[in-house]
DNA sequence: TAATAGTCTACTTAATCGATAGATTTTATA
DNA sequence: TATAAAATCTATCGATTAAGTAGACTATTA
């Protein structure tokens, strides 16, 4: 289950994607439309900025905006930022690898092997989902009503 | 990332699967071979028992053993027991559904839609992985050395 | 009737999550 | 150039959960 922090970051990024190329969006606007506690959102946006996903403008007319286009931001990058590894076990992780310390030999560990399979498929799927995909999915679903 | 509890439960279940039909296995044996703190393991095994995955025998010659065959126990069941929902968001969960409280309409929420896709595929994979699969995977890997 | 082995109740400790408060810095514009 | 608007920084807080421990109790079997 994703942490609130990760959820809020997805909500905020989708919101910024909807306003892409329409100037900066206020923290308080995001906070109000997405129902995210403002102070908490502030720290999330700062972290997103530190990691090069968004940029900000201070002062009047300021706010936050996407650096890359909605097509270029995928779920895998976003999740890794706040959740760390995508794999279910550290020994099966790619970017956050750690030994599990339980099996005798990692290379022949059956548990690691199957968890790695799951991770590979999950990462493949997540990399294939961009902010633009989420938005277009939304408009598709609206048509079906 | 899986909790220690879930990891230990997988390790313990795979161990019991290896000893399937060879009589009960002592808690202390599992604790020692799998490097799991004994007292912690006790509570995990009790929970597995309460949920009908294992059974136990008290007194001399006692211990724990699998109720179902290693082919019949899959990762999805095991994970759900200790982690709760497999989905990354409660609104995308099947067995542990909860509203997220952020979108206006769940049925047209793009985030929920893509997270649900990921969940469906994850569950499909996990259901396809049994304790027997993990063990046979291990023997396969041993051949490649 | 001992020894064995699982069961139950109750803590504890540390870490993490989610959130808030308030002071500070930067910037646009009137 | 003063002022209002916004982001930024520092600090802290309470609640919850994760992980693990201690010890008494109960059931079984040789």
mmCIF file of C-alpha atoms (C1' of nucleotides) in Angstrom:
data_model
loop_
_atom_site.group_PDB
_atom_site.id
_atom_site.type_symbol
_atom_site.label_atom_id
_atom_site.label_comp_id
_atom_site.label_asym_id
_atom_site.label_seq_id
_atom_site.Cartn_x
_atom_site.Cartn_y
_atom_site.Cartn_z
ATOM 1 C CA UNK A 1 0.000 0.000 0.000
ATOM 2 C CA UNK A 2 1.379 3.400 -0.929
ATOM 3 C CA UNK A 3 2.058 5.956 1.808
ATOM 4 C CA UNK A 4 0.032 9.156 1.924
ATOM 5 C CA UNK A 5 3.118 11.004 0.832
ATOM 6 C CA UNK A 6 3.343 8.987 -2.362
ATOM 7 C CA UNK A 7 -0.378 9.270 -2.996
ATOM 8 C CA UNK A 8 -0.296 13.015 -2.524
ATOM 9 C CA UNK A 9 2.664 13.299 -4.838
ATOM 10 C CA UNK A 10 0.800 11.447 -7.576
ATOM 11 C CA UNK A 11 -2.291 13.604 -7.078
ATOM 12 C CA UNK A 12 -0.181 16.757 -7.179
ATOM 13 C CA UNK A 13 1.735 15.689 -10.254
ATOM 14 C CA UNK A 14 -1.430 14.781 -12.144
ATOM 15 C CA UNK A 15 -2.858 18.145 -11.196
ATOM 16 C CA UNK A 16 0.258 19.919 -12.503
ATOM 17 C CA UNK A 17 0.035 17.804 -15.638
ATOM 18 C CA UNK A 18 -3.502 19.035 -16.240
ATOM 19 C CA UNK A 19 -2.260 22.608 -15.991
ATOM 20 C CA UNK A 20 0.856 21.964 -18.033
ATOM 21 C CA UNK A 21 1.990 25.000 -20.004
ATOM 22 C CA UNK A 22 -0.568 27.228 -18.350
ATOM 23 C CA UNK A 23 1.703 28.903 -15.854
ATOM 24 C CA UNK A 24 2.573 28.080 -12.243
ATOM 25 C CA UNK A 25 -0.010 26.541 -9.925
ATOM 26 C CA UNK A 26 -0.290 27.693 -6.313
ATOM 27 C CA UNK A 27 0.392 25.263 -3.493
ATOM 28 C CA UNK A 28 -2.910 26.310 -1.977
ATOM 29 C CA UNK A 29 -4.741 25.603 -5.223
ATOM 30 C CA UNK A 30 -3.340 22.088 -5.350
ATOM 31 C CA UNK A 31 -4.033 21.658 -1.661
ATOM 32 C CA UNK A 32 -7.666 22.671 -2.088
ATOM 33 C CA UNK A 33 -8.565 20.878 -5.285
ATOM 34 C CA UNK A 34 -6.775 17.649 -4.335
ATOM 35 C CA UNK A 35 -7.675 17.747 -0.645
ATOM 36 C CA UNK A 36 -4.094 17.546 0.567
ATOM 37 C CA UNK A 37 -3.014 19.196 3.870
ATOM 38 C CA UNK A 38 -1.181 22.306 2.718
ATOM 39 C CA UNK A 39 1.869 22.122 4.957
ATOM 40 C CA UNK A 40 2.376 18.487 4.139
ATOM 41 C CA UNK A 41 2.032 19.238 0.448
ATOM 42 C CA UNK A 42 4.700 21.930 0.725
ATOM 43 C CA UNK A 43 7.311 19.437 1.837
ATOM 44 C CA UNK A 44 6.292 16.996 -0.884
ATOM 45 C CA UNK A 45 6.610 19.616 -3.598
ATOM 46 C CA UNK A 46 10.015 20.617 -2.283
ATOM 47 C CA UNK A 47 11.137 17.022 -2.521
ATOM 48 C CA UNK A 48 9.786 16.752 -6.050
ATOM 49 C CA UNK A 49 11.702 19.896 -6.907
ATOM 50 C CA UNK A 50 14.938 18.630 -5.378
ATOM 51 C CA UNK A 51 14.604 15.592 -7.597
ATOM 52 C CA UNK A 52 14.120 17.555 -10.762
ATOM 53 C CA UNK A 53 10.496 16.666 -11.434
ATOM 54 C CA UNK A 54 9.006 20.121 -10.907
ATOM 55 C CA UNK A 55 10.175 23.680 -10.658
ATOM 56 C CA UNK A 56 8.809 26.672 -8.799
ATOM 57 C CA UNK A 57 8.554 30.420 -8.971
ATOM 58 C CA UNK A 58 8.485 32.548 -5.859
ATOM 59 C CA UNK A 59 6.534 35.726 -5.241
ATOM 60 C CA UNK A 60 3.362 37.026 -6.812
ATOM 61 C CA UNK A 61 2.244 34.974 -9.786
ATOM 62 C CA UNK A 62 4.461 32.162 -8.554
ATOM 63 C CA UNK A 63 3.712 28.533 -7.906
ATOM 64 C CA UNK A 64 4.775 25.108 -9.118
ATOM 65 C CA UNK A 65 4.920 23.628 -12.587
ATOM 66 C CA UNK A 66 6.169 20.515 -14.348
ATOM 67 C CA UNK A 67 9.630 20.596 -15.832
ATOM 68 C CA UNK A 68 9.123 17.673 -18.191
ATOM 69 C CA UNK A 69 6.004 17.083 -20.255
ATOM 70 C CA UNK A 70 3.277 14.795 -18.824
ATOM 71 C CA UNK A 71 4.340 12.125 -21.323
ATOM 72 C CA UNK A 72 7.836 12.058 -19.863
ATOM 73 C CA UNK A 73 6.951 11.440 -16.219
ATOM 74 C CA UNK A 74 6.169 7.829 -15.373
ATOM 75 C CA UNK A 75 4.875 6.064 -12.289
ATOM 76 C CA UNK A 76 8.048 4.097 -11.654
ATOM 77 C CA UNK A 77 10.130 7.244 -11.170
ATOM 78 C CA UNK A 78 7.513 8.795 -8.944
ATOM 79 C CA UNK A 79 7.095 5.715 -6.764
ATOM 80 C CA UNK A 80 10.804 5.138 -6.332
ATOM 81 C CA UNK A 81 11.201 8.663 -5.074
ATOM 82 C CA UNK A 82 8.894 8.282 -2.084
ATOM 83 C CA UNK A 83 8.650 4.536 -1.547
ATOM 84 C CA UNK A 84 12.194 3.541 -2.324
ATOM 85 C CA UNK A 85 12.476 0.161 -4.012
ATOM 86 C CA UNK A 86 9.622 -1.175 -6.110
ATOM 87 C CA UNK A 87 10.623 -4.774 -5.430
ATOM 88 C CA UNK A 88 8.944 -6.529 -2.513
ATOM 89 C CA UNK A 89 12.274 -7.708 -1.115
ATOM 90 C CA UNK A 90 15.513 -5.742 -0.920
ATOM 91 C CA UNK A 91 17.477 -8.611 -2.474
ATOM 92 C CA UNK A 92 15.260 -8.414 -5.558
ATOM 93 C CA UNK A 93 15.601 -4.659 -5.946
ATOM 94 C CA UNK A 94 17.545 -3.024 -8.729
ATOM 95 C CA UNK A 95 18.064 0.547 -7.569
ATOM 96 C CA UNK A 96 17.880 -0.121 -3.834
ATOM 97 C CA UNK A 97 19.534 -3.533 -3.581
ATOM 98 C CA UNK A 98 20.351 -4.974 -0.170
ATOM 99 C CA UNK A 99 21.079 -8.512 0.928
ATOM 100 C CA UNK A 100 18.228 -10.160 2.808
ATOM 101 C CA UNK A 101 20.529 -12.106 5.100
ATOM 102 C CA UNK A 102 18.403 -15.237 5.228
ATOM 103 C CA UNK A 103 19.289 -17.498 2.349
ATOM 104 C CA UNK A 104 22.620 -19.229 1.971
ATOM 105 C CA UNK A 105 23.048 -18.295 -1.650
ATOM 106 C CA UNK A 106 21.173 -15.469 -3.254
ATOM 107 C CA UNK A 107 21.773 -16.719 -6.770
ATOM 108 C CA UNK A 108 19.898 -19.930 -6.103
ATOM 109 C CA UNK A 109 17.220 -18.556 -3.781
ATOM 110 C CA UNK A 110 13.778 -19.485 -5.072
ATOM 111 C CA UNK A 111 12.000 -16.783 -3.133
ATOM 112 C CA UNK A 112 14.237 -14.104 -4.569
ATOM 113 C CA UNK A 113 13.759 -15.513 -8.066
ATOM 114 C CA UNK A 114 9.971 -15.307 -8.023
ATOM 115 C CA UNK A 115 9.931 -11.918 -6.306
ATOM 116 C CA UNK A 116 12.295 -10.683 -8.967
ATOM 117 C CA UNK A 117 9.916 -11.863 -11.678
ATOM 118 C CA UNK A 118 7.135 -9.892 -10.056
ATOM 119 C CA UNK A 119 9.327 -6.840 -9.757
ATOM 120 C CA UNK A 120 10.380 -6.970 -13.402
ATOM 121 C CA UNK A 121 6.799 -7.059 -14.559
ATOM 122 C CA UNK A 122 5.717 -4.355 -12.128
ATOM 123 C CA UNK A 123 8.497 -2.013 -13.199
ATOM 124 C CA UNK A 124 7.706 -2.687 -16.851
ATOM 125 C CA UNK A 125 4.083 -1.722 -16.263
ATOM 126 C CA UNK A 126 4.876 1.336 -14.165
ATOM 127 C CA UNK A 127 7.377 2.663 -16.659
ATOM 128 C CA UNK A 128 4.654 2.401 -19.261
ATOM 129 C CA UNK A 129 2.276 4.640 -17.318
ATOM 130 C CA UNK A 130 2.834 8.378 -17.649
ATOM 131 C CA UNK A 131 0.947 11.324 -16.213
ATOM 132 C CA UNK A 132 -0.463 11.843 -19.703
ATOM 133 C CA UNK A 133 -1.745 8.257 -19.687
ATOM 134 C CA UNK A 134 -3.543 8.821 -16.408
ATOM 135 C CA UNK A 135 -5.244 11.920 -17.748
ATOM 136 C CA UNK A 136 -6.249 10.372 -21.054
ATOM 137 C CA UNK A 137 -7.536 7.374 -19.154
ATOM 138 C CA UNK A 138 -9.722 9.744 -17.216
ATOM 139 C CA UNK A 139 -11.224 11.360 -20.304
ATOM 140 C CA UNK A 140 -11.860 7.914 -21.776
ATOM 141 C CA UNK A 141 -13.714 6.838 -18.658
ATOM 142 C CA UNK A 142 -15.785 10.010 -18.712
ATOM 143 C CA UNK A 143 -17.030 9.108 -22.190
ATOM 144 C CA UNK A 144 -18.418 5.805 -20.930
ATOM 145 C CA UNK A 145 -20.870 7.452 -18.556
ATOM 146 C CA UNK B 1 8.521 -3.648 0.539
ATOM 147 C CA UNK B 2 7.278 -6.622 2.544
ATOM 148 C CA UNK B 3 7.361 -6.466 6.345
ATOM 149 C CA UNK B 4 9.635 -8.828 8.263
ATOM 150 C CA UNK B 5 6.570 -10.666 9.400
ATOM 151 C CA UNK B 6 5.552 -11.448 5.845
ATOM 152 C CA UNK B 7 9.103 -12.379 4.868
ATOM 153 C CA UNK B 8 9.434 -14.711 7.818
ATOM 154 C CA UNK B 9 6.095 -16.298 7.011
ATOM 155 C CA UNK B 10 7.230 -17.017 3.461
ATOM 156 C CA UNK B 11 10.529 -18.462 4.691
ATOM 157 C CA UNK B 12 8.715 -20.621 7.236
ATOM 158 C CA UNK B 13 6.143 -21.851 4.739
ATOM 159 C CA UNK B 14 8.790 -22.763 2.175
ATOM 160 C CA UNK B 15 10.661 -24.625 4.898
ATOM 161 C CA UNK B 16 7.511 -26.546 5.843
ATOM 162 C CA UNK B 17 6.929 -27.244 2.163
ATOM 163 C CA UNK B 18 10.380 -28.809 1.910
ATOM 164 C CA UNK B 19 9.519 -31.094 4.823
ATOM 165 C CA UNK B 20 6.013 -31.819 3.561
ATOM 166 C CA UNK B 21 4.768 -35.282 4.548
ATOM 167 C CA UNK B 22 7.779 -35.918 6.736
ATOM 168 C CA UNK B 23 6.170 -35.179 10.077
ATOM 169 C CA UNK B 24 5.950 -32.007 12.164
ATOM 170 C CA UNK B 25 8.810 -29.506 12.187
ATOM 171 C CA UNK B 26 9.877 -27.833 15.437
ATOM 172 C CA UNK B 27 9.556 -24.075 15.826
ATOM 173 C CA UNK B 28 13.171 -24.031 16.946
ATOM 174 C CA UNK B 29 14.281 -25.932 13.854
ATOM 175 C CA UNK B 30 12.585 -23.393 11.588
ATOM 176 C CA UNK B 31 13.941 -20.577 13.707
ATOM 177 C CA UNK B 32 17.496 -21.875 13.398
ATOM 178 C CA UNK B 33 17.609 -22.882 9.752
ATOM 179 C CA UNK B 34 15.781 -19.795 8.519
ATOM 180 C CA UNK B 35 17.388 -17.351 10.968
ATOM 181 C CA UNK B 36 14.104 -16.085 12.388
ATOM 182 C CA UNK B 37 13.828 -14.878 16.031
ATOM 183 C CA UNK B 38 12.061 -17.745 17.761
ATOM 184 C CA UNK B 39 9.480 -15.816 19.762
ATOM 185 C CA UNK B 40 8.539 -13.761 16.766
ATOM 186 C CA UNK B 41 8.216 -16.889 14.670
ATOM 187 C CA UNK B 42 5.889 -18.416 17.243
ATOM 188 C CA UNK B 43 3.354 -15.665 16.781
ATOM 189 C CA UNK B 44 3.619 -15.889 13.016
ATOM 190 C CA UNK B 45 3.000 -19.632 13.019
ATOM 191 C CA UNK B 46 -0.005 -19.153 15.288
ATOM 192 C CA UNK B 47 -1.435 -16.676 12.831
ATOM 193 C CA UNK B 48 -0.822 -19.054 9.958
ATOM 194 C CA UNK B 49 -2.602 -21.721 11.937
ATOM 195 C CA UNK B 50 -5.584 -19.525 12.731
ATOM 196 C CA UNK B 51 -5.927 -18.935 9.030
ATOM 197 C CA UNK B 52 -5.899 -22.579 8.121
ATOM 198 C CA UNK B 53 -2.562 -22.687 6.334
ATOM 199 C CA UNK B 54 -0.717 -24.899 8.801
ATOM 200 C CA UNK B 55 -1.504 -27.175 11.698
ATOM 201 C CA UNK B 56 0.433 -28.126 14.808
ATOM 202 C CA UNK B 57 0.937 -30.962 17.242
ATOM 203 C CA UNK B 58 1.800 -30.338 20.875
ATOM 204 C CA UNK B 59 4.097 -32.338 23.121
ATOM 205 C CA UNK B 60 6.992 -34.611 22.290
ATOM 206 C CA UNK B 61 7.326 -35.246 18.589
ATOM 207 C CA UNK B 62 5.190 -32.213 17.930
ATOM 208 C CA UNK B 63 5.739 -29.243 15.682
ATOM 209 C CA UNK B 64 4.184 -27.542 12.675
ATOM 210 C CA UNK B 65 3.238 -28.899 9.282
ATOM 211 C CA UNK B 66 1.426 -27.793 6.143
ATOM 212 C CA UNK B 67 -2.251 -28.620 5.852
ATOM 213 C CA UNK B 68 -2.460 -28.210 2.097
ATOM 214 C CA UNK B 69 0.136 -29.467 -0.365
ATOM 215 C CA UNK B 70 2.892 -27.063 -1.506
ATOM 216 C CA UNK B 71 1.129 -26.816 -4.873
ATOM 217 C CA UNK B 72 -2.000 -25.484 -3.228
ATOM 218 C CA UNK B 73 -0.494 -22.577 -1.315
ATOM 219 C CA UNK B 74 0.141 -19.470 -3.398
ATOM 220 C CA UNK B 75 1.873 -16.158 -2.757
ATOM 221 C CA UNK B 76 -1.275 -14.059 -3.066
ATOM 222 C CA UNK B 77 -2.951 -15.802 -0.114
ATOM 223 C CA UNK B 78 0.182 -15.559 1.981
ATOM 224 C CA UNK B 79 0.760 -11.879 1.256
ATOM 225 C CA UNK B 80 -2.841 -10.874 1.883
ATOM 226 C CA UNK B 81 -2.685 -12.479 5.291
ATOM 227 C CA UNK B 82 0.124 -10.311 6.618
ATOM 228 C CA UNK B 83 0.160 -7.295 4.334
ATOM 229 C CA UNK B 84 -3.530 -6.822 3.791
ATOM 230 C CA UNK B 85 -4.427 -5.560 0.330
ATOM 231 C CA UNK B 86 -2.150 -6.313 -2.597
ATOM 232 C CA UNK B 87 -3.302 -3.187 -4.461
ATOM 233 C CA UNK B 88 -1.218 -0.045 -4.017
ATOM 234 C CA UNK B 89 -4.301 2.040 -3.219
ATOM 235 C CA UNK B 90 -7.262 1.042 -1.071
ATOM 236 C CA UNK B 91 -9.710 2.162 -3.756
ATOM 237 C CA UNK B 92 -8.143 -0.310 -6.180
ATOM 238 C CA UNK B 93 -8.249 -3.228 -3.747
ATOM 239 C CA UNK B 94 -10.537 -6.185 -4.157
ATOM 240 C CA UNK B 95 -10.547 -7.861 -0.758
ATOM 241 C CA UNK B 96 -9.690 -4.805 1.308
ATOM 242 C CA UNK B 97 -11.517 -2.066 -0.576
ATOM 243 C CA UNK B 98 -11.771 1.403 0.936
ATOM 244 C CA UNK B 99 -12.550 4.753 -0.616
ATOM 245 C CA UNK B 100 -9.525 7.006 -1.049
ATOM 246 C CA UNK B 101 -11.479 10.198 -0.355
ATOM 247 C CA UNK B 102 -9.631 12.314 -2.893
ATOM 248 C CA UNK B 103 -11.237 11.996 -6.288
ATOM 249 C CA UNK B 104 -14.712 13.268 -7.092
ATOM 250 C CA UNK B 105 -15.771 10.095 -8.866
ATOM 251 C CA UNK B 106 -14.017 6.824 -8.352
ATOM 252 C CA UNK B 107 -15.397 5.306 -11.536
ATOM 253 C CA UNK B 108 -13.699 7.905 -13.689
ATOM 254 C CA UNK B 109 -10.512 8.317 -11.643
ATOM 255 C CA UNK B 110 -7.497 7.783 -13.864
ATOM 256 C CA UNK B 111 -5.147 7.075 -10.993
ATOM 257 C CA UNK B 112 -7.407 4.347 -9.683
ATOM 258 C CA UNK B 113 -7.734 2.876 -13.156
ATOM 259 C CA UNK B 114 -4.014 2.447 -13.732
ATOM 260 C CA UNK B 115 -3.364 1.231 -10.188
ATOM 261 C CA UNK B 116 -6.106 -1.323 -10.700
ATOM 262 C CA UNK B 117 -4.403 -2.560 -13.856
ATOM 263 C CA UNK B 118 -1.204 -3.053 -11.912
ATOM 264 C CA UNK B 119 -3.037 -4.845 -9.124
ATOM 265 C CA UNK B 120 -4.798 -7.205 -11.531
ATOM 266 C CA UNK B 121 -1.531 -8.234 -13.102
ATOM 267 C CA UNK B 122 0.227 -8.551 -9.733
ATOM 268 C CA UNK B 123 -2.504 -10.744 -8.309
ATOM 269 C CA UNK B 124 -2.517 -12.870 -11.444
ATOM 270 C CA UNK B 125 1.217 -13.445 -11.074
ATOM 271 C CA UNK B 126 1.110 -14.092 -7.345
ATOM 272 C CA UNK B 127 -1.714 -16.584 -7.654
ATOM 273 C CA UNK B 128 0.407 -18.433 -10.161
ATOM 274 C CA UNK B 129 3.290 -18.849 -7.732
ATOM 275 C CA UNK B 130 3.009 -21.707 -5.230
ATOM 276 C CA UNK B 131 5.385 -22.956 -2.565
ATOM 277 C CA UNK B 132 6.118 -25.857 -4.890
ATOM 278 C CA UNK B 133 7.064 -23.408 -7.632
ATOM 279 C CA UNK B 134 9.516 -21.669 -5.338
ATOM 280 C CA UNK B 135 11.181 -24.937 -4.445
ATOM 281 C CA UNK B 136 11.391 -26.220 -8.002
ATOM 282 C CA UNK B 137 12.768 -22.866 -9.026
ATOM 283 C CA UNK B 138 15.485 -23.387 -6.464
ATOM 284 C CA UNK B 139 16.498 -26.812 -7.775
ATOM 285 C CA UNK B 140 16.521 -25.437 -11.312
ATOM 286 C CA UNK B 141 18.844 -22.641 -10.278
ATOM 287 C CA UNK B 142 21.128 -25.095 -8.506
ATOM 288 C CA UNK B 143 21.572 -26.970 -11.799
ATOM 289 C CA UNK B 144 22.882 -23.866 -13.506
ATOM 290 C CA UNK B 145 25.901 -23.576 -11.237
ATOM 291 C "C1'" DT C 1 5.015 -38.195 35.861
ATOM 292 C "C1'" DA C 2 8.662 -35.870 33.498
ATOM 293 C "C1'" DA C 3 10.091 -33.789 29.659
ATOM 294 C "C1'" DT C 4 8.700 -31.766 25.505
ATOM 295 C "C1'" DA C 5 6.640 -28.421 22.717
ATOM 296 C "C1'" DG C 6 3.078 -25.363 21.398
ATOM 297 C "C1'" DT C 7 -0.134 -21.341 23.355
ATOM 298 C "C1'" DC C 8 -1.341 -17.151 25.613
ATOM 299 C "C1'" DT C 9 -0.879 -12.505 27.774
ATOM 300 C "C1'" DA C 10 1.555 -8.618 28.251
ATOM 301 C "C1'" DC C 11 5.179 -5.577 27.541
ATOM 302 C "C1'" DT C 12 8.855 -2.663 25.421
ATOM 303 C "C1'" DT C 13 11.533 -0.045 22.362
ATOM 304 C "C1'" DA C 14 12.460 2.343 18.263
ATOM 305 C "C1'" DA C 15 11.169 3.996 14.072
ATOM 306 C "C1'" DT C 16 8.161 5.969 10.885
ATOM 307 C "C1'" DC C 17 4.056 8.414 9.314
ATOM 308 C "C1'" DG C 18 1.325 12.194 8.939
ATOM 309 C "C1'" DA C 19 0.839 16.618 10.139
ATOM 310 C "C1'" DT C 20 1.459 21.472 12.079
ATOM 311 C "C1'" DA C 21 3.514 26.100 13.501
ATOM 312 C "C1'" DG C 22 6.035 29.956 12.688
ATOM 313 C "C1'" DA C 23 9.788 32.586 10.951
ATOM 314 C "C1'" DT C 24 12.271 33.747 6.596
ATOM 315 C "C1'" DT C 25 13.370 34.756 1.871
ATOM 316 C "C1'" DT C 26 12.268 35.970 -2.750
ATOM 317 C "C1'" DT C 27 9.682 38.341 -6.326
ATOM 318 C "C1'" DA C 28 6.205 41.057 -8.929
ATOM 319 C "C1'" DT C 29 3.883 45.180 -9.175
ATOM 320 C "C1'" DA C 30 1.515 49.427 -7.808
ATOM 321 C "C1'" DT D 1 10.575 51.419 -3.074
ATOM 322 C "C1'" DA D 2 7.081 49.584 -0.150
ATOM 323 C "C1'" DT D 3 4.010 45.871 0.071
ATOM 324 C "C1'" DA D 4 1.683 41.854 -0.636
ATOM 325 C "C1'" DA D 5 2.147 37.296 -2.409
ATOM 326 C "C1'" DA D 6 4.367 32.883 -2.423
ATOM 327 C "C1'" DA D 7 7.657 29.628 -1.796
ATOM 328 C "C1'" DT D 8 11.281 27.936 1.688
ATOM 329 C "C1'" DC D 9 13.354 26.572 5.997
ATOM 330 C "C1'" DT D 10 13.569 24.880 10.754
ATOM 331 C "C1'" DA D 11 11.611 22.560 14.280
ATOM 332 C "C1'" DT D 12 8.611 19.829 16.535
ATOM 333 C "C1'" DC D 13 4.787 16.682 17.754
ATOM 334 C "C1'" DG D 14 1.599 12.833 18.615
ATOM 335 C "C1'" DA D 15 0.004 8.515 17.144
ATOM 336 C "C1'" DT D 16 0.696 4.379 15.237
ATOM 337 C "C1'" DT D 17 3.056 0.397 13.866
ATOM 338 C "C1'" DA D 18 6.963 -2.814 13.468
ATOM 339 C "C1'" DA D 19 9.847 -5.828 15.574
ATOM 340 C "C1'" DG D 20 11.052 -8.259 19.211
ATOM 341 C "C1'" DT D 21 11.084 -10.139 24.270
ATOM 342 C "C1'" DA D 22 9.605 -12.369 28.772
ATOM 343 C "C1'" DG D 23 7.389 -15.581 31.247
ATOM 344 C "C1'" DA D 24 3.614 -18.243 32.756
ATOM 345 C "C1'" DC D 25 0.415 -21.851 31.026
ATOM 346 C "C1'" DT D 26 -1.459 -25.991 28.652
ATOM 347 C "C1'" DA D 27 -1.406 -30.170 26.179
ATOM 348 C "C1'" DT D 28 0.890 -34.455 24.777
ATOM 349 C "C1'" DT D 29 3.565 -38.488 24.811
ATOM 350 C "C1'" DA D 30 6.904 -41.787 26.247
#
